[in-house]
mmCIF file of C-alpha atoms in Angstrom:
data_model
loop_
_atom_site.group_PDB
_atom_site.id
_atom_site.type_symbol
_atom_site.label_atom_id
_atom_site.label_comp_id
_atom_site.label_asym_id
_atom_site.label_seq_id
_atom_site.Cartn_x
_atom_site.Cartn_y
_atom_site.Cartn_z
ATOM 1 C CA UNK A 1 67.889 -32.362 102.438
ATOM 2 C CA UNK A 2 69.609 -29.691 104.541
ATOM 3 C CA UNK A 3 72.790 -30.687 106.298
ATOM 4 C CA UNK A 4 72.594 -31.376 110.007
ATOM 5 C CA UNK A 5 74.308 -28.664 111.987
ATOM 6 C CA UNK A 6 77.191 -29.689 114.209
ATOM 7 C CA UNK A 7 75.932 -30.047 117.764
ATOM 8 C CA UNK A 8 72.291 -30.026 116.710
ATOM 9 C CA UNK A 9 70.203 -32.359 118.900
ATOM 10 C CA UNK A 10 68.652 -35.363 117.184
ATOM 11 C CA UNK A 11 65.173 -34.082 118.057
ATOM 12 C CA UNK A 12 65.797 -31.091 115.782
ATOM 13 C CA UNK A 13 67.314 -33.120 112.970
ATOM 14 C CA UNK A 14 65.727 -31.805 109.747
ATOM 15 C CA UNK A 15 65.643 -35.369 108.400
ATOM 16 C CA UNK A 16 63.128 -36.317 111.104
ATOM 17 C CA UNK A 17 59.506 -35.185 110.988
ATOM 18 C CA UNK A 18 58.699 -32.212 113.187
ATOM 19 C CA UNK A 19 55.035 -33.168 113.550
ATOM 20 C CA UNK A 20 54.146 -36.293 115.449
ATOM 21 C CA UNK A 21 52.827 -39.282 113.564
ATOM 22 C CA UNK A 22 49.533 -40.132 115.159
ATOM 23 C CA UNK A 23 48.867 -43.810 115.563
ATOM 24 C CA UNK A 24 46.654 -46.002 117.718
ATOM 25 C CA UNK A 25 46.340 -45.539 121.441
ATOM 26 C CA UNK A 26 48.132 -48.750 122.392
ATOM 27 C CA UNK A 27 51.857 -49.095 121.867
ATOM 28 C CA UNK A 28 54.761 -50.745 123.625
ATOM 29 C CA UNK A 29 56.714 -48.748 126.166
ATOM 30 C CA UNK A 30 60.309 -49.285 127.176
ATOM 31 C CA UNK A 31 59.334 -52.196 129.401
ATOM 32 C CA UNK A 32 57.379 -53.858 126.593
ATOM 33 C CA UNK A 33 53.947 -53.395 128.184
ATOM 34 C CA UNK A 34 51.006 -51.665 126.538
ATOM 35 C CA UNK A 35 50.683 -47.909 126.655
ATOM 36 C CA UNK A 36 47.158 -46.497 126.718
ATOM 37 C CA UNK A 37 45.452 -43.184 127.344
ATOM 38 C CA UNK A 38 44.293 -44.577 130.703
ATOM 39 C CA UNK A 39 47.920 -45.200 131.671
ATOM 40 C CA UNK A 40 48.379 -41.414 131.666
ATOM 41 C CA UNK A 41 44.893 -40.404 132.837
ATOM 42 C CA UNK A 42 44.858 -42.722 135.849
ATOM 43 C CA UNK A 43 48.128 -41.447 137.261
ATOM 44 C CA UNK A 44 48.913 -38.137 138.907
ATOM 45 C CA UNK A 45 51.778 -36.346 140.617
ATOM 46 C CA UNK A 46 55.045 -38.235 140.983
ATOM 47 C CA UNK A 47 53.434 -41.445 139.748
ATOM 48 C CA UNK A 48 52.599 -39.757 136.434
ATOM 49 C CA UNK A 49 56.077 -38.239 136.158
ATOM 50 C CA UNK A 50 57.760 -41.577 136.875
ATOM 51 C CA UNK A 51 55.589 -43.315 134.300
ATOM 52 C CA UNK A 52 56.265 -40.749 131.570
ATOM 53 C CA UNK A 53 60.013 -41.154 132.098
ATOM 54 C CA UNK A 54 59.729 -44.873 131.231
ATOM 55 C CA UNK A 55 57.714 -44.691 128.019
ATOM 56 C CA UNK A 56 58.884 -44.430 124.447
ATOM 57 C CA UNK A 57 58.077 -40.892 123.317
ATOM 58 C CA UNK A 58 57.350 -41.954 119.759
ATOM 59 C CA UNK A 59 54.964 -44.816 120.366
ATOM 60 C CA UNK A 60 53.391 -43.723 123.665
ATOM 61 C CA UNK A 61 53.348 -39.931 123.720
ATOM 62 C CA UNK A 62 52.752 -39.253 120.017
ATOM 63 C CA UNK A 63 49.207 -40.703 120.150
ATOM 64 C CA UNK A 64 48.372 -38.246 122.924
ATOM 65 C CA UNK A 65 48.534 -35.384 120.413
ATOM 66 C CA UNK A 66 45.186 -36.588 119.011
ATOM 67 C CA UNK A 67 43.253 -36.675 122.296
ATOM 68 C CA UNK A 68 39.965 -34.797 122.548
ATOM 69 C CA UNK A 69 37.068 -34.511 124.975
ATOM 70 C CA UNK A 70 37.163 -36.206 128.356
ATOM 71 C CA UNK A 71 40.400 -38.042 127.477
ATOM 72 C CA UNK A 72 42.125 -34.729 126.721
ATOM 73 C CA UNK A 73 40.964 -33.326 130.045
ATOM 74 C CA UNK A 74 41.980 -36.401 132.037
ATOM 75 C CA UNK A 75 45.501 -36.446 130.601
ATOM 76 C CA UNK A 76 46.286 -32.744 130.145
ATOM 77 C CA UNK A 77 44.346 -30.778 132.763
ATOM 78 C CA UNK A 78 46.188 -28.131 134.794
ATOM 79 C CA UNK A 79 47.098 -30.422 137.705
ATOM 80 C CA UNK A 80 48.541 -33.104 135.402
ATOM 81 C CA UNK A 81 50.594 -30.550 133.498
ATOM 82 C CA UNK A 82 51.770 -28.902 136.716
ATOM 83 C CA UNK A 83 52.988 -32.245 138.057
ATOM 84 C CA UNK A 84 54.958 -32.850 134.860
ATOM 85 C CA UNK A 85 56.369 -29.307 134.858
ATOM 86 C CA UNK A 86 57.605 -29.887 138.415
ATOM 87 C CA UNK A 87 59.038 -33.222 137.264
ATOM 88 C CA UNK A 88 60.944 -31.385 134.560
ATOM 89 C CA UNK A 89 62.478 -29.113 137.185
ATOM 90 C CA UNK A 90 63.623 -32.141 139.186
ATOM 91 C CA UNK A 91 64.960 -33.989 136.149
ATOM 92 C CA UNK A 92 66.650 -30.876 134.756
ATOM 93 C CA UNK A 93 68.666 -30.438 137.935
ATOM 94 C CA UNK A 94 70.385 -33.753 137.368
ATOM 95 C CA UNK A 95 70.502 -33.713 133.559
ATOM 96 C CA UNK A 96 73.685 -35.433 132.362
ATOM 97 C CA UNK A 97 73.523 -34.573 128.676
ATOM 98 C CA UNK A 98 71.624 -37.656 127.577
ATOM 99 C CA UNK A 99 68.096 -38.891 128.092
ATOM 100 C CA UNK A 100 68.865 -41.343 130.870
ATOM 101 C CA UNK A 101 66.638 -39.352 133.260
ATOM 102 C CA UNK A 102 63.596 -39.144 130.971
ATOM 103 C CA UNK A 103 63.761 -35.377 130.527
ATOM 104 C CA UNK A 104 62.958 -35.568 126.812
ATOM 105 C CA UNK A 105 59.814 -37.619 127.448
ATOM 106 C CA UNK A 106 58.627 -35.164 130.090
ATOM 107 C CA UNK A 107 59.168 -32.211 127.780
ATOM 108 C CA UNK A 108 57.500 -34.006 124.890
ATOM 109 C CA UNK A 109 54.481 -34.723 127.104
ATOM 110 C CA UNK A 110 54.287 -30.981 127.878
ATOM 111 C CA UNK A 111 54.454 -30.232 124.156
ATOM 112 C CA UNK A 112 51.556 -32.625 123.557
ATOM 113 C CA UNK A 113 49.583 -31.032 126.378
ATOM 114 C CA UNK A 114 49.950 -27.532 125.012
ATOM 115 C CA UNK A 115 49.119 -28.733 121.504
ATOM 116 C CA UNK A 116 45.928 -30.441 122.667
ATOM 117 C CA UNK A 117 44.927 -27.582 124.976
ATOM 118 C CA UNK A 118 45.371 -25.091 122.124
ATOM 119 C CA UNK A 119 43.130 -27.139 119.838
ATOM 120 C CA UNK A 120 40.594 -28.216 122.472
ATOM 121 C CA UNK A 121 40.596 -25.597 125.276
ATOM 122 C CA UNK A 122 36.942 -26.126 126.162
ATOM 123 C CA UNK A 123 37.644 -29.738 127.179
ATOM 124 C CA UNK A 124 41.179 -29.516 128.537
ATOM 125 C CA UNK A 125 40.557 -26.350 130.524
ATOM 126 C CA UNK A 126 42.703 -23.287 130.993
ATOM 127 C CA UNK A 127 46.274 -23.135 132.199
ATOM 128 C CA UNK A 128 47.110 -20.393 134.668
ATOM 129 C CA UNK A 129 50.296 -18.572 135.571
ATOM 130 C CA UNK A 130 51.369 -21.235 138.080
ATOM 131 C CA UNK A 131 52.001 -23.611 135.182
ATOM 132 C CA UNK A 132 54.018 -21.003 133.316
ATOM 133 C CA UNK A 133 56.063 -20.338 136.459
ATOM 134 C CA UNK A 134 56.726 -24.061 136.977
ATOM 135 C CA UNK A 135 57.863 -24.460 133.360
ATOM 136 C CA UNK A 136 60.150 -21.451 133.651
ATOM 137 C CA UNK A 137 61.726 -22.996 136.772
ATOM 138 C CA UNK A 138 62.357 -26.179 134.807
ATOM 139 C CA UNK A 139 64.058 -24.351 131.969
ATOM 140 C CA UNK A 140 66.059 -22.252 134.426
ATOM 141 C CA UNK A 141 67.252 -25.451 136.119
ATOM 142 C CA UNK A 142 68.139 -27.059 132.786
ATOM 143 C CA UNK A 143 70.077 -24.087 131.448
ATOM 144 C CA UNK A 144 71.860 -23.497 134.747
ATOM 145 C CA UNK A 145 73.393 -26.976 134.493
ATOM 146 C CA UNK A 146 76.730 -27.716 132.918
ATOM 147 C CA UNK A 147 75.172 -30.143 130.391
ATOM 148 C CA UNK A 148 72.515 -27.813 128.961
ATOM 149 C CA UNK A 149 74.199 -27.731 125.560
ATOM 150 C CA UNK A 150 74.948 -31.461 125.398
#
């Protein structure tokens, strides 16, 4: 196994799998409640962003990588992704070098969305330049902060 580089974030640890393990659609979140596809699909805007910040990325977001059809559209359509991209910008501005603000979960949700949209574009729909712009603003905010390398 390759040695972990000094300063390398845990998410990039070569000892951890880089592909998500897909499991069932119900898993506990940080508060101990169930986590379902509907929990993401039935929320929008700030409500969706706030919810994503509270869930366990491994047990709640990983299953989203396997969504298809109407579920994929409900969770990852342009407006959902745009709300999360804007949430990333807000969270990045106050990033303290740890995941206390849920930034990792928001970014992991975006990763799942792009993965699903790439594999199922006819159901998810297209993403336009406004999403790209919102994501760029989020990364700009993150890397402008003093904790970007923490």
